[in-house]
Coordinates of C-alpha atoms and ligand atoms in Angstrom, one line a residue:
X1 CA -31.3 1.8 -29.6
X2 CA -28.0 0.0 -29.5
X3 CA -26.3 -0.1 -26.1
X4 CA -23.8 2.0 -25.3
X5 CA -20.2 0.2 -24.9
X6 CA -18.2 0.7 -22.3
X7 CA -13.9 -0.2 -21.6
X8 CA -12.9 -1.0 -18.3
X9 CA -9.4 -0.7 -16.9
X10 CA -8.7 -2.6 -14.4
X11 CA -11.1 -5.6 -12.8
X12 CA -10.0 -5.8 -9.3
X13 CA -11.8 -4.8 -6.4
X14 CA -14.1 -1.8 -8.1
X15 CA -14.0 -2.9 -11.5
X16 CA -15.5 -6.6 -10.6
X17 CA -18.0 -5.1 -8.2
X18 CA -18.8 -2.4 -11.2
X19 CA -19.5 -5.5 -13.7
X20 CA -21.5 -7.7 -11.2
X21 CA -23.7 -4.4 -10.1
X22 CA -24.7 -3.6 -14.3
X23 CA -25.0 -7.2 -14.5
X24 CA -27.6 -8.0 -11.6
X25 CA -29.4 -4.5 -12.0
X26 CA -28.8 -4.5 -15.8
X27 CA -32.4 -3.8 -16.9
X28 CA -33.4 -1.2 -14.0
X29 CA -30.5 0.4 -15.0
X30 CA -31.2 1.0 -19.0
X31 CA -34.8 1.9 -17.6
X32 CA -32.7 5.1 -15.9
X33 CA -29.8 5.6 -18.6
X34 CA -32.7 5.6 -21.2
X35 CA -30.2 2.7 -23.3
X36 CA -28.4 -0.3 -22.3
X37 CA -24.5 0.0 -21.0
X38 CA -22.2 -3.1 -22.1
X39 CA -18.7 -3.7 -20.9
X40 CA -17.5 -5.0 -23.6
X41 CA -13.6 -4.6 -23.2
X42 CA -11.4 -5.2 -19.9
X43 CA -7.7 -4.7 -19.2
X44 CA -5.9 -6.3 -16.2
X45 CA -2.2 -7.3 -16.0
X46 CA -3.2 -11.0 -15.2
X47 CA -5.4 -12.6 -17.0
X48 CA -5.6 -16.0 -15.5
X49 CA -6.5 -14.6 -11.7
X50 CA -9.7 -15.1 -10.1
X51 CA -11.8 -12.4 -10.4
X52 CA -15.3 -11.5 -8.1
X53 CA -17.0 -10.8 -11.3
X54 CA -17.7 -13.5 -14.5
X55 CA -15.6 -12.1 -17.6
X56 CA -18.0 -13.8 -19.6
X57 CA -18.6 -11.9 -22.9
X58 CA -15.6 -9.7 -22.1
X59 CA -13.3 -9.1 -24.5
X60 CA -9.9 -9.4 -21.8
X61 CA -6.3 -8.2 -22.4
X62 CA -3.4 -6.9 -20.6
X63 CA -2.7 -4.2 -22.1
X64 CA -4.7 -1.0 -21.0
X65 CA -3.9 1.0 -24.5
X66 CA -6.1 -1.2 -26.4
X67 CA -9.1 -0.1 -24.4
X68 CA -8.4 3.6 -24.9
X69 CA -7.6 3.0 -28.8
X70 CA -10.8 1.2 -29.6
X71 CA -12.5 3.1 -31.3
X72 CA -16.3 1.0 -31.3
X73 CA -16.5 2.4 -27.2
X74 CA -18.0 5.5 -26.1
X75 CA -17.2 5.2 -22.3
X76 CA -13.9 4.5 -20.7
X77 CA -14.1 3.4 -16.9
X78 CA -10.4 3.7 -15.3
X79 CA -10.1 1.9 -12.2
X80 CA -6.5 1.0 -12.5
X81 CA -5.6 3.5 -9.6
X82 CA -2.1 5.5 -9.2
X83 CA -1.3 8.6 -11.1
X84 CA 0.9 7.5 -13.7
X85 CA -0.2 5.3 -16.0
X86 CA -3.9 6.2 -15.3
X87 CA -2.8 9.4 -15.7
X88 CA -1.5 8.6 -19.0
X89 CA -4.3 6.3 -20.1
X90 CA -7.4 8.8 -19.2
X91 CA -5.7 11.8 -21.4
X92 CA -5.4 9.5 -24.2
X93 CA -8.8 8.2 -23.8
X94 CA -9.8 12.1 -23.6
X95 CA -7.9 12.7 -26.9
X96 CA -9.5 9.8 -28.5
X97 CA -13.1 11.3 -27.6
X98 CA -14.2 9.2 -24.8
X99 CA -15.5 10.0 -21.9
X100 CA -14.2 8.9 -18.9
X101 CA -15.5 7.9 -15.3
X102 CA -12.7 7.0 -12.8
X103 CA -12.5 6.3 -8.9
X104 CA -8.9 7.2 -8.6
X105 CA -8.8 10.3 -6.1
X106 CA -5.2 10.6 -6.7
X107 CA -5.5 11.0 -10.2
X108 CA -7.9 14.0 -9.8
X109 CA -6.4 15.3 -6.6
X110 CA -3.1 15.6 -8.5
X111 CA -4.1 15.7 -12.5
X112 CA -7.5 16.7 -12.3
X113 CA -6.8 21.0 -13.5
X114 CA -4.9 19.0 -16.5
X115 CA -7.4 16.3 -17.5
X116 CA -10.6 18.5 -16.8
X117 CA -9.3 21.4 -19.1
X118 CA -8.7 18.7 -21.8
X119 CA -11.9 17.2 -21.6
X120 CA -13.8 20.6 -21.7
X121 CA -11.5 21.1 -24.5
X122 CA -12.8 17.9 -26.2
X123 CA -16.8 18.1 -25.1
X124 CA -15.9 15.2 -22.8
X125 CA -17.3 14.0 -19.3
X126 CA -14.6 13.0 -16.5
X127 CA -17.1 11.7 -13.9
X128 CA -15.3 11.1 -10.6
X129 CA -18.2 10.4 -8.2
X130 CA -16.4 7.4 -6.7
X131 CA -13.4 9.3 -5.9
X132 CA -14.5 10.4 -2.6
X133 CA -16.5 8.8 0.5
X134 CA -17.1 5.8 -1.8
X135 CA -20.7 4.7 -2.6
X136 CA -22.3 8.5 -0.7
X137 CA -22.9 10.8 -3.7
X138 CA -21.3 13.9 -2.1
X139 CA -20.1 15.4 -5.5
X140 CA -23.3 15.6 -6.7
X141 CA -25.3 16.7 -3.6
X142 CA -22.6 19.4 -3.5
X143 CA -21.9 20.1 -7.1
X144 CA -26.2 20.1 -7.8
X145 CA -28.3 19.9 -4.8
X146 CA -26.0 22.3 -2.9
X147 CA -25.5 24.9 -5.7
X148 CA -28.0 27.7 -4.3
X149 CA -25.2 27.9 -0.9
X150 CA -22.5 29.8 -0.3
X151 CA -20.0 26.5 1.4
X152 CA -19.2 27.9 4.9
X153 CA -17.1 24.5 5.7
X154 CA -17.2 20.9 5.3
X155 CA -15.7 18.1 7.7
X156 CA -15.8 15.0 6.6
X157 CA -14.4 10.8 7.4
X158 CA -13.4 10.1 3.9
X159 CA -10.8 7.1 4.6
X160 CA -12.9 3.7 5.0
X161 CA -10.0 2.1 6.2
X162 CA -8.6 4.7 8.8
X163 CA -12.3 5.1 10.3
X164 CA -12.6 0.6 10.4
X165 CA -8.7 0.5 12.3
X166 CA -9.4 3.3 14.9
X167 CA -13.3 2.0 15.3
X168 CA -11.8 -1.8 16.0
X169 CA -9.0 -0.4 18.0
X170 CA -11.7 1.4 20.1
X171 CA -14.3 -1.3 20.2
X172 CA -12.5 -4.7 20.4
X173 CA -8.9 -3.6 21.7
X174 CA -7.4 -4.8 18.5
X175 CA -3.9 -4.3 16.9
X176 CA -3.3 -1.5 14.3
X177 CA -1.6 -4.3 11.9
X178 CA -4.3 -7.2 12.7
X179 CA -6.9 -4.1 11.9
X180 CA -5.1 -3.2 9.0
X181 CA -4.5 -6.7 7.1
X182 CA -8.4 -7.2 7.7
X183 CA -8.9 -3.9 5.7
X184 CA -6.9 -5.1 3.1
X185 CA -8.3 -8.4 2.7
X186 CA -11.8 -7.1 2.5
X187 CA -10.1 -4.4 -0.4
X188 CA -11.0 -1.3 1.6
X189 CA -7.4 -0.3 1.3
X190 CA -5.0 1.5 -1.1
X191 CA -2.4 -0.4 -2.9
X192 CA -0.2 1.1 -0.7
X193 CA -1.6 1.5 2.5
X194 CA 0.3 3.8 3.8
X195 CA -2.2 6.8 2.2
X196 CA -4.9 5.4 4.0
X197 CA -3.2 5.4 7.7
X198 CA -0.7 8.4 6.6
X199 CA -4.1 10.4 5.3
X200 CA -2.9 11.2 1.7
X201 CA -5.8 9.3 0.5
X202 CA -8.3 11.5 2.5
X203 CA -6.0 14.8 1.5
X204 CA -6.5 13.7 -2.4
X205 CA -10.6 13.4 -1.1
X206 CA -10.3 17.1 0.1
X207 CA -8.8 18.4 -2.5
X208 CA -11.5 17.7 -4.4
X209 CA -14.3 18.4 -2.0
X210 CA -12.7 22.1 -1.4
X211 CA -12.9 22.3 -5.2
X212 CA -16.1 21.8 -5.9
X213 CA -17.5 23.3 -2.5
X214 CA -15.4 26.9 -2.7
X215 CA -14.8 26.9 -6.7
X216 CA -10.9 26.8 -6.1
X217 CA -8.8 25.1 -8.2
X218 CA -7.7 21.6 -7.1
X219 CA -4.7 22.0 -5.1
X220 CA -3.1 18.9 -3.4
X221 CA 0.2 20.3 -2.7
X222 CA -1.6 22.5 0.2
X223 CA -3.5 20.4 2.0
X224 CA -2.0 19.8 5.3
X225 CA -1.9 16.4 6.3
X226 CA -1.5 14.0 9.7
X227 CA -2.6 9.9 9.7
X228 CA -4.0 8.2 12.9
X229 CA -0.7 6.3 13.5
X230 CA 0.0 8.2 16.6
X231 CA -3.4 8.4 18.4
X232 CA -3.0 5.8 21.3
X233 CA -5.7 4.2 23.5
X234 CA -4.7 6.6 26.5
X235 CA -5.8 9.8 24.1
X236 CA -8.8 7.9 22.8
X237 CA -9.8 6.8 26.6
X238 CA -9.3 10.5 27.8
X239 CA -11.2 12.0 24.9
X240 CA -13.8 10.1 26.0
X241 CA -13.3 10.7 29.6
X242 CA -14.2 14.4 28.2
X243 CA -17.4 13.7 26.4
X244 CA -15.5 13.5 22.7
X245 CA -14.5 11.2 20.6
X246 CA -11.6 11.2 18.1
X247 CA -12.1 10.9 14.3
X248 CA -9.9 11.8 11.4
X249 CA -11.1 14.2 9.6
X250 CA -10.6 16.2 6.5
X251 CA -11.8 19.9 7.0
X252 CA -12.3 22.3 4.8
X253 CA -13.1 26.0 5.4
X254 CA -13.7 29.0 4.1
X255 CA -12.8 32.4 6.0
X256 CA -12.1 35.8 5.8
X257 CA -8.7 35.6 4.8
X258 CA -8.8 32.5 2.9
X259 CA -9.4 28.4 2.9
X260 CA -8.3 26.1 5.5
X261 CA -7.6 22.5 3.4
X262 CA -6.7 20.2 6.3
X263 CA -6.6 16.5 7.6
X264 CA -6.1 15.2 10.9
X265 CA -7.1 13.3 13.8
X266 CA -9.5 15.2 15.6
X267 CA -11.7 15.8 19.1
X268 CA -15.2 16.1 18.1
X269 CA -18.4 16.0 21.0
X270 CA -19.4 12.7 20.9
X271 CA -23.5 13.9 20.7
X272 CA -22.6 14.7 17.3
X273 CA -24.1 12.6 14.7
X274 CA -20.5 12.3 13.0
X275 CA -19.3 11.5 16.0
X276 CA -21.0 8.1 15.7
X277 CA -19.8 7.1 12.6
X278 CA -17.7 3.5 12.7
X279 CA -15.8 0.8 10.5
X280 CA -15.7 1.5 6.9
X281 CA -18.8 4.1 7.0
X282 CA -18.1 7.4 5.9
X283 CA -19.4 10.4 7.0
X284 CA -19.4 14.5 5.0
X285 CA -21.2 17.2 7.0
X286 CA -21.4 20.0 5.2
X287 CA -22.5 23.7 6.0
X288 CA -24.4 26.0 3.7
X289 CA -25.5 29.4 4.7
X290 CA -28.5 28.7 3.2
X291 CA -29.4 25.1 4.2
X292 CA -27.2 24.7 7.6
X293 CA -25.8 21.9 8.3
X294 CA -26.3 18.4 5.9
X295 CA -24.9 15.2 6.9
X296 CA -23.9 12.4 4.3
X297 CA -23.6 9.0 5.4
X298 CA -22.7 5.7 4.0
X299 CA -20.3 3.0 2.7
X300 CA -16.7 4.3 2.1
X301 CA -15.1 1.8 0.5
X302 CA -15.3 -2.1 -1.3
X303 CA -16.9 -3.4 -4.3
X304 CA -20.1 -3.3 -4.3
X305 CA -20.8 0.8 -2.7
X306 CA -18.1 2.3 -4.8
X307 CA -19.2 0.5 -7.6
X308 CA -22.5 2.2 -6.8
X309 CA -20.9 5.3 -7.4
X310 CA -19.0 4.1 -10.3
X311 CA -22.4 3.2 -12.4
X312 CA -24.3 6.2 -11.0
X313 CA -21.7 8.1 -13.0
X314 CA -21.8 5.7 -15.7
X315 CA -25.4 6.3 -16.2
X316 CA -24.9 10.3 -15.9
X317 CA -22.6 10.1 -18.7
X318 CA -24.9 8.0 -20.9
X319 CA -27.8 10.2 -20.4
X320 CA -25.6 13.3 -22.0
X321 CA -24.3 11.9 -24.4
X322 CA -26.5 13.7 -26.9
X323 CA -26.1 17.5 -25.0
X324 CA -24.6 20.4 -26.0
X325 CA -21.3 19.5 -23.7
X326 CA -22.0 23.8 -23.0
X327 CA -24.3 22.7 -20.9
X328 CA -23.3 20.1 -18.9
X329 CA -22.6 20.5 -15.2
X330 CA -18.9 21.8 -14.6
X331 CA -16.2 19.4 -13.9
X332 CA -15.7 21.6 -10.4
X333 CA -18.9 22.8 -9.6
X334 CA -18.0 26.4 -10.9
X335 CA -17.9 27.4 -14.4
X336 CA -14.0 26.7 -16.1
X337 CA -13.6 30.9 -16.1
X338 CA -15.1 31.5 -12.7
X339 CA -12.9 29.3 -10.6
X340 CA -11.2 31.6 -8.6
X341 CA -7.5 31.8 -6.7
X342 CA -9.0 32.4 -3.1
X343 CA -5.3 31.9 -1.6
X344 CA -5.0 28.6 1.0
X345 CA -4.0 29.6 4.8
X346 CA -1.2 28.1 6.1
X347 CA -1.4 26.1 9.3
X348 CA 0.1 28.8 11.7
X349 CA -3.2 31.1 10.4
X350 CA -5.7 28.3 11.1
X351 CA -7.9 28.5 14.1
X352 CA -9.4 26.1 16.4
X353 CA -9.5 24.6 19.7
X354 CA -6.9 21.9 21.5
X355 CA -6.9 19.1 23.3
X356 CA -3.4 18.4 25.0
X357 CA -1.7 15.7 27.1
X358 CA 1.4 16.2 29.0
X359 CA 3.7 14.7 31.7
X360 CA 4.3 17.0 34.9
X361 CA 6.1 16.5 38.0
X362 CA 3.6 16.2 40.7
X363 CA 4.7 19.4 42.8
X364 CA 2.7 22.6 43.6
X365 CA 3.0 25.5 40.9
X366 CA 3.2 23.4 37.9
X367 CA -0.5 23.8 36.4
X368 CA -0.2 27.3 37.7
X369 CA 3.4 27.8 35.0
X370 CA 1.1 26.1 32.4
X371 CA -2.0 27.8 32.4
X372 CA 0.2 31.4 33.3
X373 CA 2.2 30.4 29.5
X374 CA -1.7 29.7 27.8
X375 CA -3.1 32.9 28.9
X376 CA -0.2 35.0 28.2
X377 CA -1.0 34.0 24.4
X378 CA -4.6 34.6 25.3
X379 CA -5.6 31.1 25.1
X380 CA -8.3 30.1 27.4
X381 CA -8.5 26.5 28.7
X382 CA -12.1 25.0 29.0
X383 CA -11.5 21.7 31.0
X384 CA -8.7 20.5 33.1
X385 CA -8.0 16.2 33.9
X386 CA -5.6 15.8 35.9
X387 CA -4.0 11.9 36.7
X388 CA -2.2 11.7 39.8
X389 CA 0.4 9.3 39.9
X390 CA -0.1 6.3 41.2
X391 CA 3.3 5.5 42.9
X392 CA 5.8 7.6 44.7
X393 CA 8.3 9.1 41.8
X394 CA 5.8 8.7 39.1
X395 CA 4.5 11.7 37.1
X396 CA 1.0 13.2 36.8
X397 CA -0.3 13.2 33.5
X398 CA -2.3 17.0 32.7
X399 CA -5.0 16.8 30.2
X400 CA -7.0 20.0 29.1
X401 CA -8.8 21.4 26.1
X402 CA -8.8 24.8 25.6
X403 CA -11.1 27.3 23.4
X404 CA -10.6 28.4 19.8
X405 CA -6.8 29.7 18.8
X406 CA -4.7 30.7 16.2
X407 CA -2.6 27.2 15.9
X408 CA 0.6 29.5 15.3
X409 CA 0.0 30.8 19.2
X410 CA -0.2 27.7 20.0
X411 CA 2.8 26.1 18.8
X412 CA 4.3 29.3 20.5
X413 CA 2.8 28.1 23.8
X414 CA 3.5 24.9 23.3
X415 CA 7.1 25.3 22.7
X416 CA 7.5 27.2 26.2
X417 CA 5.5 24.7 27.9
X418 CA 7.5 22.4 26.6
X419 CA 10.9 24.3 27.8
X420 CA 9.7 24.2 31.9
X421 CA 11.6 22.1 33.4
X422 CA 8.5 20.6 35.2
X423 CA 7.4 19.1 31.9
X424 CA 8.8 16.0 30.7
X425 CA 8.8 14.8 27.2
X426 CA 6.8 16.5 24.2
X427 CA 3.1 17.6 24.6
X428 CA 0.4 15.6 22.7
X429 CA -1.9 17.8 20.8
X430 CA -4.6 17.1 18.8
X431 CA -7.3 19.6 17.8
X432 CA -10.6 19.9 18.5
X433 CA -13.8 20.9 16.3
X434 CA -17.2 21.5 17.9
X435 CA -18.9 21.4 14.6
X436 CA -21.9 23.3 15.3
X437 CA -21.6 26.6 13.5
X438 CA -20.2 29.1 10.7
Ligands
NDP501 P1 -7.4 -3.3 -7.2 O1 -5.9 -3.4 -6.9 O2 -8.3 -4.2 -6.6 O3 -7.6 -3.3 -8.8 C1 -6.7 -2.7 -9.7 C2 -6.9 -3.4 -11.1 O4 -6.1 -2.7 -12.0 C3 -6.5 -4.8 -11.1 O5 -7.5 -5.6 -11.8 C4 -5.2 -4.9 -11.8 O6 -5.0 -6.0 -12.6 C5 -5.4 -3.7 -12.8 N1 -4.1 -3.1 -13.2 C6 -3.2 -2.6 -12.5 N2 -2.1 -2.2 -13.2 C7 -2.4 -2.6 -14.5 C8 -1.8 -2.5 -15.7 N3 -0.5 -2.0 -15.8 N4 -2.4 -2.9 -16.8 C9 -3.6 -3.5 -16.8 N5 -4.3 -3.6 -15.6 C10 -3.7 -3.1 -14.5 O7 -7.8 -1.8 -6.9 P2 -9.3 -1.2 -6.4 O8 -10.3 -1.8 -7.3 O9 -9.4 -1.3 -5.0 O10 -9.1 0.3 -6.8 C11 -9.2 0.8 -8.1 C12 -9.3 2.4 -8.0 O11 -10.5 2.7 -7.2 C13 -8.2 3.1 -7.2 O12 -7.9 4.3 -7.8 C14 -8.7 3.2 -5.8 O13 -8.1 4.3 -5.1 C15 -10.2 3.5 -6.1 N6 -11.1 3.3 -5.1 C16 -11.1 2.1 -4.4 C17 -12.0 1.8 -3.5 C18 -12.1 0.5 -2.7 O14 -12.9 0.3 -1.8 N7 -11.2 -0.5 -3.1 C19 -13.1 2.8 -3.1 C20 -13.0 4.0 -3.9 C21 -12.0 4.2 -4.8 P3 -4.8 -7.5 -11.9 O15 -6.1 -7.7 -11.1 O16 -4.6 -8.4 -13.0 O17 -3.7 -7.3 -10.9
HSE502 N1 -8.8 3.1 0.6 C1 -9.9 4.0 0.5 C2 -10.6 4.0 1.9 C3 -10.9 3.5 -0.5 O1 -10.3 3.2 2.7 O2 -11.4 5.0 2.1 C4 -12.0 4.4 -0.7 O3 -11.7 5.6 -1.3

């Protein structure tokens, strides 16, 4: 049988690591996908760079459109990232009956409802295992190994390059921006790397994973979102002090009223598997009443791993390319007609527990004012640090972590703590997940 011919857009990072994995492991490969897989076409904006990957028997050009018009290619890979001219680029390769397989979490995250309604509409795959956690299958453990659960929650370190910054700035006491350049040299970063510190790169991951784990419809707009820039060494050192360590996670649960889609830095107990989890490696725990708790693990970002994911998909696609498309597995887990509109909570309806850091005069009565404030919103406090100052005129700093809330009593409490005049400067808070449970 003739190979199957595949367009690449895009040969940076994950499109050179995609054409030097279906080089090396070519033949294996076609043993799996039942026929060979080509990449036969490329588009880049500059043809004359260096690549990672040889070009050799690739049919190069700059411009992208040429890929998506040809008509002698069955599979278009988009790994242009951003969600405009991808965005533009995967429709018409949808319209001109191709299917598509695509890293690009924004694209989905943003697009996805769109392009996955005109694929189904044109008996096309969109494959988007790459999308999130980089080379860990997690859409198809959830989307096919997980399909007999009901998804209690999911919490997950999706961003490669946030978990690499704060595990260096942990380990080696190094800078943010030293950190950060290294990321991006080794092309674990975004083009702009503000979405991986900022976490809109780990909100686009959720989105999806929400999706496909509750059958909701993919809803960006609602994630709630907060990066690692302000976690400092002080939280990180009292965290520990506490038996936790802090991660940046994207969680995702499902309760009586409704979904919680959120990303932040967070307290977790530092016996937790997750909890261990350093540099670019990525981590997805996810609960199913059925199974428990399942833990995912592995690369979350550069060439070679998300390439894994890209030719995993690539291979998928190539094995259905004779199936009814009826009975392929859904975009989104669910069927198109059974996704349903379970509404998303907003933050002040969330619920869990607190760590918080604040600055107090060092005088009798103050801790007494603060915990007096916490338990008139019924919050209860489970541990207490308190740093005495260690010169005359210098403040004590309060640590404590408290038990399971409703976050919009606790921006209440916090507010009045915030008003006493014993308390200087705004309270740190960050929250706290135990992880161990519905
Ligand atoms: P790169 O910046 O390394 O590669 C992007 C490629 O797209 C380059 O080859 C670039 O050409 C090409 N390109 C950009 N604009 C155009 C255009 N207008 N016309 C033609 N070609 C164009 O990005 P990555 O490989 O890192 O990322 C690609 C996608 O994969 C993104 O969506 C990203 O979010 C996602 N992803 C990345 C991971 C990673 O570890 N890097 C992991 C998981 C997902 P040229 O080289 O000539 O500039
Ligand atoms: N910039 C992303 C990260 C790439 O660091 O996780 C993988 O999606």
């Amino acid at each position: 049988m003739e190979p199957v011919k595949v367009g690449l857009l895009g040969m940076g990072t994950v499109g050179g690591g995609t054409v030097n994995v279906l080089h090396r492991n070519g033949e294996e490969i076609a043993r799996r996908a039942g026929r060979g897989i080509e990449i036969t076409h490329a588009a880049s904006r500059d043809l004359n760079k260096p690549r990672i990957c040889s070009t050799e028997g690739i049919t190069l050009t700059t411009n992208p459109n040429e890929v998506v018009e040809n008509s002698e290619l069955q599979i278009v890979v988009e790994l242009i990232g951003g969600d405009t001219l991808a965005r533009d680029l995967v429709m018409k390769a949808i319209a001109n009956g191709k299917h598509v397989v695509t890293a690009n979490k924004a694209l989905i995250a943003k697009h996805g409802n769109e392009i996955f309604a005109a694929a189904q509409k044109k008996g096309v795959m969109v494959a988007f295992e790459a999308a999130v956690a980089g080379g860990i299958p997690i859409i198809k453990a959830i989307r096919e190994g997980l399909a007999g659960n009901r998804i209690e929650w999911l919490a997950g370190i999706i961003n490669g390059t946030g978990n690499f910054i704060l595990t260096e700035m942990r380990d080696k006491g190094s800078n943010f921006e030293d950190v950060l350049a290294e990321a991006q040299r080794l092309g674990y970063a975004e083009a702009d790397p503000t979405f991986d510190v900022e976490g809109i790169d780990a909100a686009h991951k959720l989105t999806i994973l929400a999706s496909i784990a509750f059958g909701i419809p993919l809803q960006f707009e609602k994630v709630y979102n907060e990066g690692i820039t302000r976690i400092t060494r002080e939280d990180v050192e009292s965290a520990e002090q506490l038996g936790y360590r802090i991660k940046h996670l994207g969680i995702a649960k499902k309760t009586a009223n409704g979904v919680e889609m959120r990303v932040h830095p967070t307290l977790i107990p530092e016996r937790r598997l997750i909890a261990n989890v350093d540099g670019v490696m990525n981590a997805v725990l996810v609960y199913g009443d059925a199974v428990g708790p399942t833990l995912y693990y592995g690369a979350g970002a550069g060439a070679e791993p998300t390439a894994s994911a890209v030719v995993g998909d690539i291979v998928d696609v190539v094995r259905t390319l004779t199936s009814d498309p009826e009975n392929r597995v859904p975009h989104l887990a669910f069927q198109p007609d059974a996704i349903s509109d379970i509404p998303v909570l907003p933050m002040d309806e969330i619920q869990t527990a607190y760590y918080l850091k604040m600055r107090a005069q060092d005088k009798p009565g103050v801790l007494a004012d603060v915990t007096r404030i916490l338990g008139d919103r019924g919050i209860s406090i489970e541990a207490v640090l308190q740093k005495e100052p260690t010169s005359a005129g210098e403040q004590a700093t309060i640590t404590m972590l408290t038990h399971v809330v409703m976050e919009g009593s606790m921006n209440q409490a916090i507010a009045d703590i915030e008003a006493l005049k014993s308390i200087s400067g705004p309270i740190t808070r960050i929250r706290l997940e135990h992880l161990n449970k519905k």
